[in-house]
Structures are given as C-alpha cells and as structure tokens.
Amino acid sequence: MKSQTWTIFLLVFFLYPQSVISKKVTYYGDQVLKITPKTHTQSLYLQELTRQWRLDLWKPDSVEDIYMGREIHVRVPSTYVQHMKENLDQQNIPFKITIEDVQKLTDNSLASRSRTRAVSLETYNYTLYHPMDQIYEWMEQIKDKHSDVVSQHLLGNTYEERKIEYFKIGLPSKKTKKVILMDCGIHAREWISVAYCQWFVKEILARYKSDALLNKLLKQVDFYIIPVLNVDGYIYSWTDERLWRMNRSPQNGTCFGVDLNRNFDVKWCETGASTNCFDITYCGPSAASELETKALVRLVEQHKPNILMYLTMHSYSQLILLPYGFTMEPSENHDEMEKVAKEAVAKLKLVHNANYHVGSTSHILYSTSGSSGDWAADIGIKFSYTYELRDEGDYGFELPADQIQPTCEETLASMLSMFEYIDKQYLGPLDEDDDDDDDDNDGDDNGAVAITSLWINMLLSFAVCIYCALIN
C-alpha cells in the first residue's frame, strides 16, 4: 500500500508541472488573414465558415458584421490555414496574410516584457509591458511618492477576488471639481491600453508643476484613472492565453468569461453581442452582471453630476469613436464631440504622422450594444470617447513593445488637445480659491519675504537702541 501511495505521489509530482505547461495556449502556425468579400454571397460564405470553424475574429468582433466590401481580420488556427486559403481561392475571395505566425509575435511580446521583480519608480520602464503584480506595486509607489496630488482607492473586486484599484489625481480645492475618468484594460489582450494608462499618469505627474494647462486642470479637475479594469482577464492573458479577451467568471458550468464591453445597461445584447457564452462577444447573463461592470457603474453614479469626460482605451484600428454603436442616429452631443475629436487627431498626427479616424462606432467600425462608451453618453456624460490605439492590423493585438512610446506620445497629444478645449469652454479662469499657493516657487517666495521682513525689523530695533543710547 505504501509503495502504491509513493508511486501515485511521484507521478503527480513529476507530471503536474507538465500539465500546467500544457494548459498554456499556443499559436504556432496560426495566421491572421485580411479578407474583403466583394459580394453578398461571399460575405455569407465567410460568416458560415467563421461560425463552423469558430475562428477568432479580430475585426469586426461579430460574425454578423461581416458584409460586402468590409475588410475583416481573422486569426486562423494552423490546422485550418491551408483549407481556409483553398476555400477562399475557390470562392474568388481576395485575401492577404498580415501575420505569418502568431506565436512568433506572442514570443516577441513576452520577451520584451518587464522581468524586473522589484519595482522602483526610478527604473520603471514605461516602454515595456508589465504584468499585474508589477502594476500593483507601481501604483503603491506612485501613491506614496506623489501623495500631495495622488490618492489610491479600491474600485471593487473581481470574481477571482483580486483588487481593482484606481487613482484620483488632482490638487486640493475648496470647491467641487469636475471629473475626467479613464479606464484601460477592459479587454484583456489589449496590452497597449494598459501601457498607456501608466504613461498618462507618469506624464501628468511629471509635467503639472511646469505646464500651465495641466497645472490649471489639476486645480479644477480630478482625474480618475483605472489602469486595469479587467484584472483577472489581464493576468490570464499573461499566464495562460495571450489572446484572451473577456473576464474570468464561470458561465453555465461550461465556459468562462463575459465581454465586459458588451455588459453595460445600454441596449444590452441587442446588436453586435452574443448570448452564447463560447463567443468572445458574450454579453453575460444580464446587464451589468459582472463585478467589474458593477464597480465602474458605482463609481460613475457616485460622481455623475461632475463627470465632464469619459475615456475608455482599447486597441486596435487607430480610431477615436463617438457614441453610438447600436444605432446609426447620432448622440445628443455628436457635433461638438466630433469637432473636438477631429482637432485631437490633427494634433496626434503631428507627433509621429499616424492617421486616426473619427466617427460614430456604428458608422466607421461595426454595430455593438452594451458598451461602456455608449452607456456613459446615454446617462448624460457630455464627452464620451472610445480610443482604438495602434495599429491598423499589421500586428493587431500583438503590438510590439517598440511601438509603446510613439503610441503613448501621440495619444497624449490628442488628449491634451481635448483638455485645452474643455479648459476654454467649460472651466473658465481660476479664482482666488483655486489659485492658492500650490507651486513650490510660491512657498520659496513667501519664505523669502518673511525672512526679509524679519531682518528689517531687527535693523530698525537696533537703530532705535543706538539712537536712545546717544541722546542719553
């Protein structure tokens, strides 16, 4: 009996690591094809093929949005690659290979990740992708170093009982301040969005003392920044499946995950979303069913009267999207939002000559409902933008780390353009309560004045004493 027990123990001991390794999804030989159906018949054929082989649509998200004349990007598993190409040739459907081997890009992105165990703000590399444990530690250090303008808060918890945390960044004020809210990482595989949130925090903290616009903004506005909303999914994309998109809540006892950007209570699951939990656009069992969604909704509802702008960061396609995705009708504030966004993309292009497009989601991307951007507009937030960062399809969700910096630099330039507009149109001039002694130089000047006054008083007292001594 003992020998049998030891045999079982040894088998478990030596086989367990192999089973863990074998769980990790790989993409050897998978290819991403760019396909444009030229006829209605071809689009229907592609829809059926995608459903039948359960292909991973990168663009658009939903099979129903494959139609004549629209370019689609699809990841084809290695086992289907040859069959796929033969079928496309037989149907005279033009295609192009954009990624020859998805696993090579995955290996490159993982190789260029930060391997540092101990996080230090002095050496933190914002041009690399960081795993969640490093982001948690980075947040703690940012909060500690910049406690005069940064506070860290708990947004909520995930299904796997991890913390979702956010920053509140702003200078103290006696008045009620406006709010600009930004979330990143709602889709797990979109790593560049998470990298941008960190870059944004770094830049505004480095610039606000010397930059007049940012200094004024931080006196009148509080930034609420959520570096990673979908924490469970983001971690899973590092450990098990690089191209995982959803969260990790179990569904129906057979599958995992809800597309959080289909889970908000705005025309929930009406279009561009799926009721099948095996689909990447699965909208969940009900509107706002997910802990992550509930947490964001609570934060927004708490500050709703003061939220002036909502920004949600995604990839890829190089777009700034306006509401709505569920209808071709424009949102109430469409014209003003479009004007601001077009000025922003013009500023963006000046940085690295990247071309971004502006428009409603349903017009320039695809149909969708239950998205956070549409929900924010629907509840009355004046400016609600969905950013689709780099690139346009050469790398897709596998954007190389060497593109993090240019992506972040140009995106920040576009946002600063938006902030300039908000400052001019909605904030107005600072009053005495806003413009109190926040700058370091102000404190130095006040100290110098106090010391000078002290010396003058001492000299006057000394002169009086001498005068009194002489006349006596």
mmCIF file of C-alpha atoms in Angstrom, residues 47 51 57 60 62-67 272-273:
data_model
loop_
_atom_site.group_PDB
_atom_site.id
_atom_site.type_symbol
_atom_site.label_atom_id
_atom_site.label_comp_id
_atom_site.label_asym_id
_atom_site.label_seq_id
_atom_site.Cartn_x
_atom_site.Cartn_y
_atom_site.Cartn_z
ATOM 1 C CA GLN A 47 -19.946 34.158 -41.956
ATOM 2 C CA ARG A 51 -19.100 30.014 -37.298
ATOM 3 C CA LEU A 57 -12.402 37.420 -35.464
ATOM 4 C CA PRO A 60 -15.041 43.068 -36.655
ATOM 5 C CA SER A 62 -19.184 39.762 -34.541
ATOM 6 C CA VAL A 63 -19.856 37.372 -37.392
ATOM 7 C CA GLU A 64 -22.973 39.386 -38.280
ATOM 8 C CA ASP A 65 -20.745 42.355 -39.123
ATOM 9 C CA ILE A 66 -19.018 40.511 -41.953
ATOM 10 C CA TYR A 67 -20.521 42.018 -45.076
ATOM 11 C CA GLY A 272 -23.161 43.117 -32.005
ATOM 12 C CA ALA A 273 -23.241 40.866 -28.944
#
